[in-house]
Coordinates of C-alpha atoms in Angstrom, one line a residue:
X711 CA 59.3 9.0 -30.8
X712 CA 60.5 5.3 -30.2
X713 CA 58.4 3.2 -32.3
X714 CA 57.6 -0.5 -30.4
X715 CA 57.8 -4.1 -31.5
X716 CA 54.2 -4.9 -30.5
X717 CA 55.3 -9.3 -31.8
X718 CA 55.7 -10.5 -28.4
X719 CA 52.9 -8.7 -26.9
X720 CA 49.9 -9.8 -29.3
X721 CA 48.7 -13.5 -30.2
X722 CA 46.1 -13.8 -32.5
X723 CA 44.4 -17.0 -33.6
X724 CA 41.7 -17.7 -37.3
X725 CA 40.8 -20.1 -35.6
X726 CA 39.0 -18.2 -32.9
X727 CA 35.3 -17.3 -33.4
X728 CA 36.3 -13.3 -32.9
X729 CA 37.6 -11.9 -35.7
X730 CA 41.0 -10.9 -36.2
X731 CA 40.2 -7.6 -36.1
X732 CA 38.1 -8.0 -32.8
X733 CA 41.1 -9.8 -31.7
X734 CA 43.4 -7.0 -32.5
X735 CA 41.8 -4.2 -31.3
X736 CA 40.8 -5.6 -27.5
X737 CA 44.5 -6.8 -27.4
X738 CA 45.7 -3.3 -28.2
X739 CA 43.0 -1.8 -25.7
X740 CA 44.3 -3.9 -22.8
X741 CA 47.9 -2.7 -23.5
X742 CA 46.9 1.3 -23.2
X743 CA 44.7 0.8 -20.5
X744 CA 47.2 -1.2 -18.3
X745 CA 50.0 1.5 -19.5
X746 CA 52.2 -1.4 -21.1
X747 CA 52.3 1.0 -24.1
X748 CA 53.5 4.4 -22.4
X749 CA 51.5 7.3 -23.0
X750 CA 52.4 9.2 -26.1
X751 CA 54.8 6.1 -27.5
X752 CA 54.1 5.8 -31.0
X753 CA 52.1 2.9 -32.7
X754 CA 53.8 0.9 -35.5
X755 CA 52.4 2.1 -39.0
X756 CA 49.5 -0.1 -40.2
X757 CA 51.9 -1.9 -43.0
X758 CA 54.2 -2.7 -40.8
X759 CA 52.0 -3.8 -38.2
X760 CA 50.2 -6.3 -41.1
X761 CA 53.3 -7.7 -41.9
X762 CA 54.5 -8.1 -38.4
X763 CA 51.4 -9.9 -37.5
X764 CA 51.1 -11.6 -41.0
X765 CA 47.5 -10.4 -41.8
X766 CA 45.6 -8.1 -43.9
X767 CA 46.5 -4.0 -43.7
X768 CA 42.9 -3.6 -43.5
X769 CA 42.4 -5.5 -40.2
X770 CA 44.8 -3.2 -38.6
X771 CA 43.6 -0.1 -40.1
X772 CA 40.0 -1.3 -38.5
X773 CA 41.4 -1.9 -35.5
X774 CA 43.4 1.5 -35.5
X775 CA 40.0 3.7 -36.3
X776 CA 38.2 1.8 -33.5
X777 CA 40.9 2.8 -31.2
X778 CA 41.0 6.5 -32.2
X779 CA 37.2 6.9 -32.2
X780 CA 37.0 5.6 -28.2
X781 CA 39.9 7.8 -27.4
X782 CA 42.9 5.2 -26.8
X783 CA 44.6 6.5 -29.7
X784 CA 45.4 9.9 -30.9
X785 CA 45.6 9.9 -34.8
X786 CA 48.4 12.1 -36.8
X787 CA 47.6 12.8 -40.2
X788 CA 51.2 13.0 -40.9
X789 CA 52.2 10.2 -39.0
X790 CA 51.5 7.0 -36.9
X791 CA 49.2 7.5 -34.3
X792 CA 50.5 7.9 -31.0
X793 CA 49.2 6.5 -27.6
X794 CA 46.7 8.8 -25.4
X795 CA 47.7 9.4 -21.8
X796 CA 44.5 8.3 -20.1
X797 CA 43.7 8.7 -17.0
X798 CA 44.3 5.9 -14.2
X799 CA 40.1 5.0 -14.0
X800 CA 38.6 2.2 -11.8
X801 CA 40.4 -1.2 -11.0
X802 CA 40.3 -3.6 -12.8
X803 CA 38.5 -6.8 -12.0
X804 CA 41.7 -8.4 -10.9
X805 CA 42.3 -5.6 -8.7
X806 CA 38.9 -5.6 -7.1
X807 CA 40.0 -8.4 -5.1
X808 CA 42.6 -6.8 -3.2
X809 CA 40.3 -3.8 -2.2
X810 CA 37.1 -4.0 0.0
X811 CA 36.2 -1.0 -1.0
X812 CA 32.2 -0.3 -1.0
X813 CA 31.2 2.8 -3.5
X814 CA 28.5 5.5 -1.1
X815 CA 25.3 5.2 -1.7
X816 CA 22.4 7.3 0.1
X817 CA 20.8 6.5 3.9
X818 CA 17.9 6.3 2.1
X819 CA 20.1 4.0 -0.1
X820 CA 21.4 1.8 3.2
X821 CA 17.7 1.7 4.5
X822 CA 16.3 -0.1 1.4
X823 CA 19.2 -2.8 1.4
X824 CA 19.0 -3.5 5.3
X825 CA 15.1 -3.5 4.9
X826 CA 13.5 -7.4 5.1
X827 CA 12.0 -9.4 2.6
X828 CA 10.8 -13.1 2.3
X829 CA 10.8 -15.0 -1.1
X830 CA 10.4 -19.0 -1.3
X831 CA 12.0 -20.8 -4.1
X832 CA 10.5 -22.3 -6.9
X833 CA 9.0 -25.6 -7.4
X834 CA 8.5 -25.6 -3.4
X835 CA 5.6 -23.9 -2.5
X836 CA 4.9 -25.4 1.0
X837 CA 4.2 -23.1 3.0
X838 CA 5.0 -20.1 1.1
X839 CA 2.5 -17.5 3.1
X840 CA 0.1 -15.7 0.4
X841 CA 0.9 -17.8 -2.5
X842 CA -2.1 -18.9 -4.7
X843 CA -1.5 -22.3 -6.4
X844 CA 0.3 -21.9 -10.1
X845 CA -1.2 -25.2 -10.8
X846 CA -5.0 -23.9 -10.9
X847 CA -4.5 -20.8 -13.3
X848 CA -6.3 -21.7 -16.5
X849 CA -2.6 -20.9 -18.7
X850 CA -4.1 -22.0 -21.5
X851 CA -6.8 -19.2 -21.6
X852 CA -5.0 -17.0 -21.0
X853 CA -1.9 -17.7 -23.2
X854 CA -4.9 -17.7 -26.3
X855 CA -5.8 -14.3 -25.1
X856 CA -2.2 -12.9 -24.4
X857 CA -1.1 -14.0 -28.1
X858 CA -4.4 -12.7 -29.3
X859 CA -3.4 -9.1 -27.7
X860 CA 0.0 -9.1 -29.1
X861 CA -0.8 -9.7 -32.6
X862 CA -3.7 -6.9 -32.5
X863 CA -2.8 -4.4 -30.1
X864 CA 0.3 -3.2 -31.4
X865 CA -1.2 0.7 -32.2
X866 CA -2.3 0.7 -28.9
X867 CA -0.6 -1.6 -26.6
X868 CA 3.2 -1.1 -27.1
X869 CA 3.7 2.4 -26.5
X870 CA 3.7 5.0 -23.1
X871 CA 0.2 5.4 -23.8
X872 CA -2.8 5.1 -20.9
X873 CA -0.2 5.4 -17.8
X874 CA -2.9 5.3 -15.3
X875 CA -3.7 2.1 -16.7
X876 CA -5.9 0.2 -19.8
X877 CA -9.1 1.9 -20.2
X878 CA -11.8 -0.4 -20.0
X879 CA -9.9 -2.8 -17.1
X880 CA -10.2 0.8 -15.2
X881 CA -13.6 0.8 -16.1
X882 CA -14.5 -3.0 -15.0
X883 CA -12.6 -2.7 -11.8
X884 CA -14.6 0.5 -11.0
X885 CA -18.2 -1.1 -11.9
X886 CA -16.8 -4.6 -9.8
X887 CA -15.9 -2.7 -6.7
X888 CA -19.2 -0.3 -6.6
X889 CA -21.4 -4.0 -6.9
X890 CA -19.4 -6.2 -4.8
X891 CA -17.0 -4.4 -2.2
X892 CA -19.6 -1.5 -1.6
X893 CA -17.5 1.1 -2.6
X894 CA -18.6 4.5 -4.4
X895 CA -16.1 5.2 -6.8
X896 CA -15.2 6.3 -10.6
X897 CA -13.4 4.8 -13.9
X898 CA -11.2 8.2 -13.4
X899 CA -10.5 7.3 -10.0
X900 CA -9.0 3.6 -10.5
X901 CA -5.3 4.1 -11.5
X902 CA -3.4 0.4 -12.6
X903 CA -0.2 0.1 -11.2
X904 CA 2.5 -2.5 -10.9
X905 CA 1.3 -4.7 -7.9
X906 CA 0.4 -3.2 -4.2
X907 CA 4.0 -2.5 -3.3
X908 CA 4.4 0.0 -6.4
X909 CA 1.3 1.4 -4.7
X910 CA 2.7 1.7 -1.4
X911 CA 6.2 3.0 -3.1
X912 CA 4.2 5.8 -4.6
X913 CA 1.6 6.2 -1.9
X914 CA 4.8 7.0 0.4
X915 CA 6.6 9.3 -1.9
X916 CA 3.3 11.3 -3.0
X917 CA 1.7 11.8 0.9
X918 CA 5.1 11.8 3.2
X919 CA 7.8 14.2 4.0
X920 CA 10.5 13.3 6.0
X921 CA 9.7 13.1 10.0
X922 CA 5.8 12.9 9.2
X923 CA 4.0 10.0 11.2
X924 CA 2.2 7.0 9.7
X925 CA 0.4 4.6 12.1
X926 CA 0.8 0.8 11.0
X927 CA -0.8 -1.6 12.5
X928 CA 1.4 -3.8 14.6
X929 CA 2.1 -6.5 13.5
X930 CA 1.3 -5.6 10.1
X931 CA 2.5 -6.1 6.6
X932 CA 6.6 -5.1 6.2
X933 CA 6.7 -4.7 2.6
X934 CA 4.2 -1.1 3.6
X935 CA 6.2 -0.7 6.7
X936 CA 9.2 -0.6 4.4
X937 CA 8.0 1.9 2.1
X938 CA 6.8 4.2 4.4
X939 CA 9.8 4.1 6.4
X940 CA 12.5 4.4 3.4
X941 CA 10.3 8.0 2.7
X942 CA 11.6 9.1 5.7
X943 CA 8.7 8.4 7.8
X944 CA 8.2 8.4 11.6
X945 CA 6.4 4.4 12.0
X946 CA 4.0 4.5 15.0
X947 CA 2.0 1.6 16.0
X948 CA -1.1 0.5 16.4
X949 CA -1.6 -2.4 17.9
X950 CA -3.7 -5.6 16.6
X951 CA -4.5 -8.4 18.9
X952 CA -7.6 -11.4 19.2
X953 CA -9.5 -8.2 20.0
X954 CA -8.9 -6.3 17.0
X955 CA -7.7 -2.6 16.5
X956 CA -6.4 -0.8 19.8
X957 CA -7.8 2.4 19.2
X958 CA -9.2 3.6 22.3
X959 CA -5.5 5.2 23.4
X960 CA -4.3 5.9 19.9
X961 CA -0.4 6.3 19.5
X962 CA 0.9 10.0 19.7
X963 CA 1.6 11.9 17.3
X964 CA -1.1 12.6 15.1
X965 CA -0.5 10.7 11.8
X966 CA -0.6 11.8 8.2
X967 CA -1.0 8.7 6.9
X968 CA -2.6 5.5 8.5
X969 CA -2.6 2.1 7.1
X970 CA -4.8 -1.0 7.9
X971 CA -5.7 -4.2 6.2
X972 CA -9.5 -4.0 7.5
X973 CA -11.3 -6.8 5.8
X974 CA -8.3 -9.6 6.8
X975 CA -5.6 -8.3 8.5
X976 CA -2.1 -9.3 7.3
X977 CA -1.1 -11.5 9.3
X978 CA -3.4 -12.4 11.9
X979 CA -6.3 -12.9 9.8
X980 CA -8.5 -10.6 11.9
X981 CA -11.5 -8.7 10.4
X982 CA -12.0 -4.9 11.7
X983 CA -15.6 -4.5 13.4
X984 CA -17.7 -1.6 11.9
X985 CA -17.2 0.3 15.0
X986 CA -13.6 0.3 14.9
X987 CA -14.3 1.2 11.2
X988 CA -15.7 4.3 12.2
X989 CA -14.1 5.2 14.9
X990 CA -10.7 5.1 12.5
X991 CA -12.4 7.2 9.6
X992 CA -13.4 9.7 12.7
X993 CA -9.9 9.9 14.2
X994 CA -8.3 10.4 10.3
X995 CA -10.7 13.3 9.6
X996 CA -10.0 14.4 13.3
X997 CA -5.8 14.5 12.2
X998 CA -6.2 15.3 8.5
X999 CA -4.8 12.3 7.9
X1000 CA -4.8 9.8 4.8
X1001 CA -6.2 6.0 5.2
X1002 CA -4.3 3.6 2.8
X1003 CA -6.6 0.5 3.1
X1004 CA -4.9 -2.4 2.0
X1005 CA -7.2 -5.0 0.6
X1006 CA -4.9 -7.7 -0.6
X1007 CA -7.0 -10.8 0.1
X1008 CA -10.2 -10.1 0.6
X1009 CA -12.1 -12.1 -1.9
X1010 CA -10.7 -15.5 -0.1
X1011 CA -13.1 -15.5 3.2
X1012 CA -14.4 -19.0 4.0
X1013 CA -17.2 -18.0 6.6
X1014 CA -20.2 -15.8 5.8
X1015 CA -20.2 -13.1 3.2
X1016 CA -17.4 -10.6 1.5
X1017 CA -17.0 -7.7 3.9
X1018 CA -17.7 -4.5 2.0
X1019 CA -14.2 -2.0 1.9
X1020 CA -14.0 0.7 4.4
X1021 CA -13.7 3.1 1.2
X1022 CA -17.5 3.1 1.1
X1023 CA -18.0 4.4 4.7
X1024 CA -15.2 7.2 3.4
X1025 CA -17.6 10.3 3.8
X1026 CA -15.1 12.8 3.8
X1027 CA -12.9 11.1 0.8
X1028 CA -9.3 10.4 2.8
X1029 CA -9.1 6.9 1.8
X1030 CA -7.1 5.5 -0.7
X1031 CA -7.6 1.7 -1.7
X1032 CA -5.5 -0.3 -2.5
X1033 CA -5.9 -3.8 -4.2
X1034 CA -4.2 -6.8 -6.1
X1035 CA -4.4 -9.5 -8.3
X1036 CA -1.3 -11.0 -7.3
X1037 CA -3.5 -13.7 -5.0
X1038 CA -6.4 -13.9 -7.5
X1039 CA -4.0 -15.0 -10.2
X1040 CA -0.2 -15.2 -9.9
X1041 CA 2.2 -13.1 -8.1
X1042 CA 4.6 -12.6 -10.8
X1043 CA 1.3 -10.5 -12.8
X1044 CA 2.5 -7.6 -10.6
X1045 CA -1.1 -5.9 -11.6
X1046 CA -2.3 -4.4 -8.8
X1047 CA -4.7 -1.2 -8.5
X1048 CA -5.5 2.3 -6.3
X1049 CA -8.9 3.9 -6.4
X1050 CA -7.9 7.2 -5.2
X1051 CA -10.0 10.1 -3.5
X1052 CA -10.9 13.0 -6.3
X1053 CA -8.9 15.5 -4.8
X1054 CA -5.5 13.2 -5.8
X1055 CA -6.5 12.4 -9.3
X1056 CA -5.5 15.5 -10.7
X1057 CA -1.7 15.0 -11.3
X1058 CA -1.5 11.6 -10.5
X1059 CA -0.3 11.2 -14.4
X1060 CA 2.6 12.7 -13.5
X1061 CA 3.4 11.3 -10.0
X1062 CA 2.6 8.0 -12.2
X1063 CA 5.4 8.8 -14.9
X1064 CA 8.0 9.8 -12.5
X1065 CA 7.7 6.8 -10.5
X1066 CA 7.4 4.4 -13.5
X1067 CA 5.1 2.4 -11.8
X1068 CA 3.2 0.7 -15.0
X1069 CA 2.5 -2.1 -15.9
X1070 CA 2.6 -3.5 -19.1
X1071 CA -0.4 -2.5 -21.4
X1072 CA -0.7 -5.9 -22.8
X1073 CA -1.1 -8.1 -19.8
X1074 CA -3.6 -5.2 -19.2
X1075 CA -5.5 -6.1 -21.9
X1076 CA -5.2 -9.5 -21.9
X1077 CA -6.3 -9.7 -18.0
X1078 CA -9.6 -7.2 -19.1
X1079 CA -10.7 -9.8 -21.7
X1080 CA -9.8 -12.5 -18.8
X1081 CA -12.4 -11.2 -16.4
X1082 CA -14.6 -9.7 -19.8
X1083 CA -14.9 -13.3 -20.9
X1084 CA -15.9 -15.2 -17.6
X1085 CA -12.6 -16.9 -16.9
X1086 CA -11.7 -14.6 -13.5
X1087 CA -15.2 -15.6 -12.3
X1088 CA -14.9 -19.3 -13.0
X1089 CA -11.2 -19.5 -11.5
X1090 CA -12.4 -17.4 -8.8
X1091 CA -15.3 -20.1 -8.0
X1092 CA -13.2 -22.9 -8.3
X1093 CA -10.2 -21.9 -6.0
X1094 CA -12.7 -20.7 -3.1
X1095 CA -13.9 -24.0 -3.0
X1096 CA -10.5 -25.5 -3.3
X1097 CA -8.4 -23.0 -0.7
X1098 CA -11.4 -24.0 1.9
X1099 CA -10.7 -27.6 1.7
X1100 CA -7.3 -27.2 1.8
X1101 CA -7.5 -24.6 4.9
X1102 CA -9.7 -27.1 6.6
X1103 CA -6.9 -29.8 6.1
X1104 CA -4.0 -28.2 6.8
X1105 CA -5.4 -26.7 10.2
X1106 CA -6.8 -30.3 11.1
X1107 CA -2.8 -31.8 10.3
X1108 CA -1.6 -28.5 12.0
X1109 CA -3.5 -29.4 15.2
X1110 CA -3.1 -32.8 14.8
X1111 CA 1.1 -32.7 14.6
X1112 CA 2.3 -29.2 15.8
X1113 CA 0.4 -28.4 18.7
X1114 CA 3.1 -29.3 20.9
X1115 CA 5.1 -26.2 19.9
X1116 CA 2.3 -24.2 17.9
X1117 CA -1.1 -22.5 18.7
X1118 CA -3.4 -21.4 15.9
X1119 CA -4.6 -17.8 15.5
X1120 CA -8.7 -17.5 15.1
X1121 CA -9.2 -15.9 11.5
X1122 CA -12.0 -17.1 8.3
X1123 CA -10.2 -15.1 5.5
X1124 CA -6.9 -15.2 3.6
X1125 CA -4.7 -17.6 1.6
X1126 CA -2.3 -18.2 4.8
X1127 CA -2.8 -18.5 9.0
X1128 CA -0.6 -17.6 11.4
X1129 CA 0.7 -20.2 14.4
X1130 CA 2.2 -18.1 17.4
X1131 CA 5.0 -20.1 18.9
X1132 CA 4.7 -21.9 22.2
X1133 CA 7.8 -21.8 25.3
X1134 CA 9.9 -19.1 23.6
X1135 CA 10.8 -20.4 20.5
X1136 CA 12.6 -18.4 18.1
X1137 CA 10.4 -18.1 14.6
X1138 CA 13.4 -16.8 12.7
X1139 CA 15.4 -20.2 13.7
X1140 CA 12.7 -22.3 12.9
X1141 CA 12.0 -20.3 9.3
X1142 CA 15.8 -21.3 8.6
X1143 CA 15.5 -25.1 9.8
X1144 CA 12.5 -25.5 7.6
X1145 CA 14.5 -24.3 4.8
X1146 CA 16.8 -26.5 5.0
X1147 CA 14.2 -29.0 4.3
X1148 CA 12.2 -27.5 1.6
X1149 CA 9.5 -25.9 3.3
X1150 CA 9.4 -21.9 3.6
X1151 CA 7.8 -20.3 6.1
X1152 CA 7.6 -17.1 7.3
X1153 CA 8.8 -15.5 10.9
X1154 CA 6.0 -13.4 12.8
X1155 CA 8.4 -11.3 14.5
X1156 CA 9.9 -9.7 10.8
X1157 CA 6.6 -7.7 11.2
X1158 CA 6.8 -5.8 14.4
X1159 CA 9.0 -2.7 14.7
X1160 CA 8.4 -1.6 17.9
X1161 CA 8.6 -3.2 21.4
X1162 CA 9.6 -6.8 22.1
X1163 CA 8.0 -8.7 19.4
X1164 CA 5.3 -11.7 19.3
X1165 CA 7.0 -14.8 17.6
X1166 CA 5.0 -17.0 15.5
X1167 CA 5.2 -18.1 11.7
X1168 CA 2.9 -17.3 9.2
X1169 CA 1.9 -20.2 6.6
X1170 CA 0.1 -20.5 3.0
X1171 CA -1.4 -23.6 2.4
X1172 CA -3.5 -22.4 -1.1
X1173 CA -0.6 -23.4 -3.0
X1174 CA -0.5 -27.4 -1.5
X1175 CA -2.0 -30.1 -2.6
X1176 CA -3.8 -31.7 0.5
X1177 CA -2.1 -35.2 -1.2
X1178 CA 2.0 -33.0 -0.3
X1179 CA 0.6 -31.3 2.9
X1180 CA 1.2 -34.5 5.3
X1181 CA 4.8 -34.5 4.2
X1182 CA 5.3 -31.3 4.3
X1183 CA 3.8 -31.0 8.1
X1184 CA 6.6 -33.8 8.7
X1185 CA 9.2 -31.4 7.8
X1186 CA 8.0 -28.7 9.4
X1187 CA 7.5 -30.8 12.5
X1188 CA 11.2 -32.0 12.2
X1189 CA 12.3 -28.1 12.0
X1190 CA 10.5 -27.4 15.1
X1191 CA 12.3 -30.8 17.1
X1192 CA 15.3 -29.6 15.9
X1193 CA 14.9 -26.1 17.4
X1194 CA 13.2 -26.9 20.2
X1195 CA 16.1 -29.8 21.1

């Protein structure tokens, strides 16, 4: 075989902080992969090469066995190794550019990346819906007790251990819900998870097969409505208004799964009556059907006392709760948790480990000796007092500046309000001129699925300062000028 002068074709530079070696070798790589060296042409002996190249044998000998061991070369005991014919593979990342070539991916696939979502930015938190305020975490507690975690826990707190979550934070959620949200449940039946959307993910895989129903309320929360639906699941409606839960002509067919934010529906605000309570656990056990009871925000109610969770009215043991400390504490936490009926906790482990739904057994720990010590109480305290000020305020500046294009929906619970839009406006066009200006917002109409939509915009004001919230009603009110015309 024709041996090949390999001078012109390879430029190596000491000066460089890749070794000549490194140099060598992914020069020689990009000459067999782009078939500049022909398959099967032989390589220049490793002396020659060196003195060609003017540096050490040993460089090229390194480069050489690195080429043979990931297949480029083909190595000859009794001669110079000889280049492999590879195959023609993907293009490269010039080439991409020429192509619009998309790879297949599932429907399942296509339905998760057309599904919505709404994320602010960062260091602009008016009026992010549902966001607690950064600001008012005590970090410095809880940094002590993180570092304190990590340099003890390290038998016990860095392995696959405890997948349904750290013991005695199971144990402390159980004995909080049973005393404050009325609920009857065990330490075995609280599972930690990561956040209430890893909930839903799993809820939907573990109760759903494709075409079975769930009813969700309307408008309700579309990071559930999402989930449900990517399972493969048949969405039905049912409908939330001023006057509640529509559940007098309940949608057809019968579900397997409902799911309802009773205590402050998302987004309205709305709290279901104890009737309507009923009547929904006597139409599930009527169906055989699960009740997911989303509970994301219940400990922020500003009028009158916490409502206790449908789960303790759960006679026949369908409901499945679901709650968060995303609001409590910070979103990025992603610690929520399920109490689950008995008959699911068997092989829930499992479900748990396929999913991968953990989180980390650290911040488990170090959010247990949080609320163990009397630091989730005291924050708790503090920020009630300071989210009802600031809800007072921004609905006073809300009136006083928007009302024009804006009315208010009635609601005492929550982190955020919802405004439905006055003379057709479009929410989604008004959501995009706000963030233009800094100010995120976020459109009512994302959460209907059915039917011709209500349009509003649902605001946070928890994480603005009452000081930031007149210029950020300016802005707002400028969005909604600009929209309007």
């Amino acid at each position: 075989m024709k041996k090949i002068n390999l001078l012109d074709a390879i430029v190596l530079d000491a000066a460089l902080k890749s070794t000549l070696k490194r140099q060598l070798y992914e020069q020689l790589r990009r000459l067999i992969s782009g078939r500049i060296l022909a398959p099967g042409s032989a390589m220049p002996s490793t002396r020659q090469l060196a003195k060609d190249l003017a540096i050490g044998r040993n460089t090229v000998v390194a480069a050489y066995e690195q080429l043979i061991t990931e297949g480029y070369l083909q190595n000859r005991h009794t001669a110079c190794p000889v280049v492999v014919d590879l195959p023609s593979g993907p293009l490269s990342h010039e080439d991409e550019r020429a192509y619009s070539f998309r790879p297949s991916i599932s429907r399942r696939g296509e339905m998760m990346m057309g599904e919505p979502f709404y994320f602010g930015a960062a260091g602009q938190p008016a009026f992010h819906p549902g966001m607690p305020d950064a600001q008012e975490f005590p970090f410095t507690a809880w940094s002590r007790l993180l570092a304190r975690r990590g340099a003890s826990g390290r038998d016990t707190l860095f392995g696959t251990y405890d997948v349904l979550g750290f013991p005695p934070l199971r144990e402390t959620i159980a004995s909080y819900l049973n005393a404050a949200r009325g609920m009857r449940c065990s330490t075995e039946q609280v599972v930690i998870i990561s956040g209430a959307q890893g909930a839903f993910d799993l809820l939907a895989r573990l109760l759903l097969d494709p075409g079975d129903t769930v009813w969700m309320e309307e408008p309700g929360y579309f990071g559930a409505q999402s989930a449900f639906e990517v399972a493969g699941a048949r969405l039905a409606p049912l409908h939330v208004d001023g006057g509640g839960w529509s559940l007098d002509g309940w949608p057809s067919p019968a579900p397997r799964v409902i799911c309802v934010t009773p205590s402050c529906h998302h987004p309205l605000g709305a709290t279901m009556r104890m009737e309507q309570r009923l009547r929904l656990l006597e139409i599930a056990e009527s169906c055989n059907a699960w009740i997911i009871e989303d509970d994301y925000d219940s400990e922020y109610r500003f009028q009158g006392q916490p409502i206790p969770a449908m789960q303790g009215s759960d006679a026949s043991r369908r409901v499945i709760y679901v709650g968060t400390f995303s609001k409590l504490l910070f979103p990025a936490l992603r610690i929520g948790f399920m109490v689950l009926p008995a008959g699911l906790v068997s092989g829930i482990s499992q479900a748990i480990n396929v999913s991968g739904h953990v989180p980390p057994l650290l911040l488990q720990a170090a959010l247990f000796d949080f609320i163990n010590e009397g630091h989730m109480a005291k924050h708790l305290r503090r920020t009630r007092r300071l989210y009802a000020m600031r809800r007072e305020a921004f609905l006073t500046m809300g009136e006083a500046q928007l009302s024009q294009w804006l009315q208010w929906a009635p609601g005492q619970s929550g982190i955020q309000t919802t405004a439905f839009c006055r003379s057709g406006l479009d929410d989604h066009a008004i959501a995009a001129a706000a963030k233009k200006r800094g100010i995120h917002v976020s459109p009512l109409s994302m959460q209907y699925r059915h039917g011709k939509p209500r349009h509003g915009l649902v605001l946070g004001y928890a994480a603005t300062s009452v000081s930031h919230m007149d210029s950020g009603m300016q802005k707002l009110r400028e969005a909604l000028l600009e929209v309007a015309g």
